[in-house]
Short mmCIF file of C-alpha atoms in Angstrom, two decimals:
data_model
loop_
_atom_site.label_atom_id
_atom_site.label_comp_id
_atom_site.label_asym_id
_atom_site.label_seq_id
_atom_site.Cartn_x
_atom_site.Cartn_y
_atom_site.Cartn_z
CA MET A 227 95.39 110.36 114.64
CA GLY A 228 97.42 107.18 114.69
CA THR A 229 100.34 106.59 112.12
CA LEU A 230 102.66 104.15 110.95
CA ASN A 231 105.94 103.81 109.17
CA ILE A 232 105.82 101.25 106.54
CA LEU A 233 109.70 101.59 105.97
CA LYS A 234 110.29 100.21 109.52
CA GLY A 235 108.32 96.92 108.61
CA ASP A 236 106.67 96.61 112.13
CA GLN A 237 104.12 93.93 111.80
CA PHE A 238 102.35 94.32 115.08
CA ILE A 239 101.69 98.05 114.45
CA HIS A 240 98.49 97.33 112.70
CA ASP A 241 97.15 95.22 115.76
CA LYS A 242 98.06 98.32 117.89
CA LEU A 243 96.13 100.65 115.66
CA ASP A 244 93.14 98.49 115.65
CA MET A 245 93.29 98.31 119.39
CA LEU A 246 93.68 102.10 119.61
CA PHE A 247 90.57 102.39 117.08
CA LYS A 248 88.34 100.10 119.53
CA GLU A 249 89.34 102.08 122.55
CA LYS A 250 88.63 105.50 120.89
CA VAL A 251 91.99 106.84 121.33
CA ILE A 252 92.41 107.57 117.61
CA LYS A 253 89.75 108.41 114.98
CA ALA A 254 91.99 108.37 112.02
CA ILE A 255 95.37 107.17 110.40
CA LYS A 256 97.81 109.81 109.02
CA ILE A 257 100.56 108.83 106.66
CA PHE A 258 103.52 111.12 105.56
CA PRO A 259 104.84 110.44 102.02
CA GLY A 260 107.63 112.68 101.11
CA HIS A 261 108.62 112.77 104.86
CA ASP A 262 108.75 109.10 104.72
CA PRO A 263 110.16 108.10 101.08
CA HIS A 264 107.20 106.13 99.98
CA TYR A 265 104.14 106.74 97.67
CA PRO A 266 100.50 106.94 99.21
CA ASN A 267 99.69 103.77 96.90
CA ASP A 268 102.37 101.57 98.19
CA LEU A 269 101.17 98.03 98.83
CA ARG A 270 102.52 97.95 102.22
CA LEU A 271 99.78 100.35 103.28
CA LYS A 272 97.13 97.90 102.39
CA LYS A 273 96.49 97.16 106.01
CA ALA A 274 96.07 100.48 107.10
CA PHE A 275 93.48 101.05 104.43
CA GLU A 276 91.73 98.17 105.58
CA LEU A 277 91.53 99.28 109.23
CA CYS A 278 90.25 102.83 108.11
CA ILE A 279 87.57 100.92 106.23
CA LYS A 280 86.91 98.53 109.20
CA HIS A 281 86.53 101.56 111.74
CA ASN A 282 84.80 103.95 109.28
CA ALA A 283 87.74 106.44 109.81
CA PRO A 284 89.62 108.37 107.43
CA LEU A 285 93.13 108.16 106.17
CA VAL A 286 94.86 111.49 106.00
CA ILE A 287 97.75 111.84 103.56
CA HIS A 288 100.14 114.60 104.35
CA THR A 289 100.71 116.39 100.79
CA GLY A 290 102.55 119.27 99.18
CA TRP A 291 105.72 121.04 99.71
CA ASN A 292 107.58 120.60 103.19
CA SER A 293 109.23 124.03 104.38
CA GLY A 294 109.60 125.30 100.63
CA ASP A 295 111.13 121.83 99.54
CA PRO A 296 109.27 121.04 96.42
CA ASP A 297 110.95 117.56 96.07
CA VAL A 298 108.81 115.99 98.80
CA ALA A 299 105.65 116.65 96.77
CA ASN A 300 106.80 114.07 94.21
CA TYR A 301 105.87 111.40 96.87
CA ASN A 302 102.46 113.02 97.63
CA ASP A 303 101.11 113.60 94.15
CA PRO A 304 97.20 113.42 94.16
CA LYS A 305 97.65 111.29 91.15
CA TYR A 306 98.68 108.37 93.44
CA ILE A 307 95.83 109.25 95.96
CA VAL A 308 93.48 109.05 92.98
CA GLU A 309 94.71 105.28 92.50
CA VAL A 310 93.88 104.55 96.06
CA ALA A 311 90.51 106.19 95.85
CA ASN A 312 89.73 104.01 92.72
CA GLN A 313 90.79 100.62 94.28
CA TYR A 314 89.19 101.58 97.88
CA LYS A 315 85.90 103.25 97.27
CA ASP A 316 84.75 102.83 101.03
CA LEU A 317 88.07 104.45 102.13
CA LYS A 318 87.64 108.01 103.13
CA ILE A 319 90.64 110.09 102.24
CA ILE A 320 91.60 113.43 103.59
CA ILE A 321 94.17 115.16 101.40
CA ALA A 322 95.94 117.44 104.09
CA HIS A 323 97.14 120.85 102.93
CA TYR A 324 95.55 120.45 99.65
CA PHE A 325 98.99 119.67 97.87
CA TRP A 326 100.07 123.34 98.40
CA PRO A 327 101.22 125.08 96.34
CA ARG A 328 99.50 123.42 93.51
CA VAL A 329 96.20 123.37 94.82
CA GLU A 330 94.21 123.97 91.53
CA TYR A 331 96.06 120.84 90.15
CA CYS A 332 95.01 118.95 93.14
CA TYR A 333 91.37 119.93 92.83
CA ASP A 334 91.41 119.25 88.96
CA ILE A 335 92.53 115.75 89.46
CA THR A 336 90.44 114.85 92.38
CA LYS A 337 87.31 116.55 91.75
CA GLY A 338 84.29 114.14 91.55
CA TYR A 339 85.56 111.59 93.98
CA GLU A 340 83.08 111.07 96.68
CA ASN A 341 85.48 109.58 98.90
CA ILE A 342 88.39 112.50 98.70
CA TYR A 343 88.07 115.53 101.02
CA PHE A 344 90.41 118.39 101.51
CA ASP A 345 92.15 119.74 104.46
CA THR A 346 93.23 123.54 103.99
CA SER A 347 94.92 124.10 107.31
CA GLY A 348 98.20 124.60 105.59
CA LEU A 349 96.97 127.45 103.60
CA ALA A 350 97.32 130.22 106.03
CA ASP A 351 101.14 129.99 106.84
CA GLU A 352 103.12 133.07 106.29
CA GLU A 353 105.17 131.30 103.55
CA VAL A 354 101.97 130.10 101.74
CA GLU A 355 100.50 133.88 102.06
CA ALA A 356 103.74 135.10 100.58
CA GLU A 357 103.82 132.76 97.81
CA THR A 358 99.93 133.23 96.92
CA GLY A 359 98.60 135.84 98.61
CA LYS A 360 95.93 135.90 101.05
#
């Protein structure tokens, strides 16, 4: 996956990502709201959304707590992802880590969206099992 940091304001990154898609080096774009202090519906991500649509590639959005820090989840709450899904109906969105530990909330707010998918890879870590059980 390719990525970008909208906080750096690199105007050329979109051209590079477009080239990487064309050369089949990447198959998706992943963003990290929470790690980077911005929301998934930030207007500066518009070109990234459009690139994903152009290349029929998913946008992967990192969600949930980060190493037990619940504050980062304020940035990647699915309520913002739903806004993106409504505005860009042709954009395939993968919610990485299913907004752990609030997976039920994530499901409830996003169910019924045909362009939203879930990655559950973060649900098998020791800290997740300790918090929620197997």
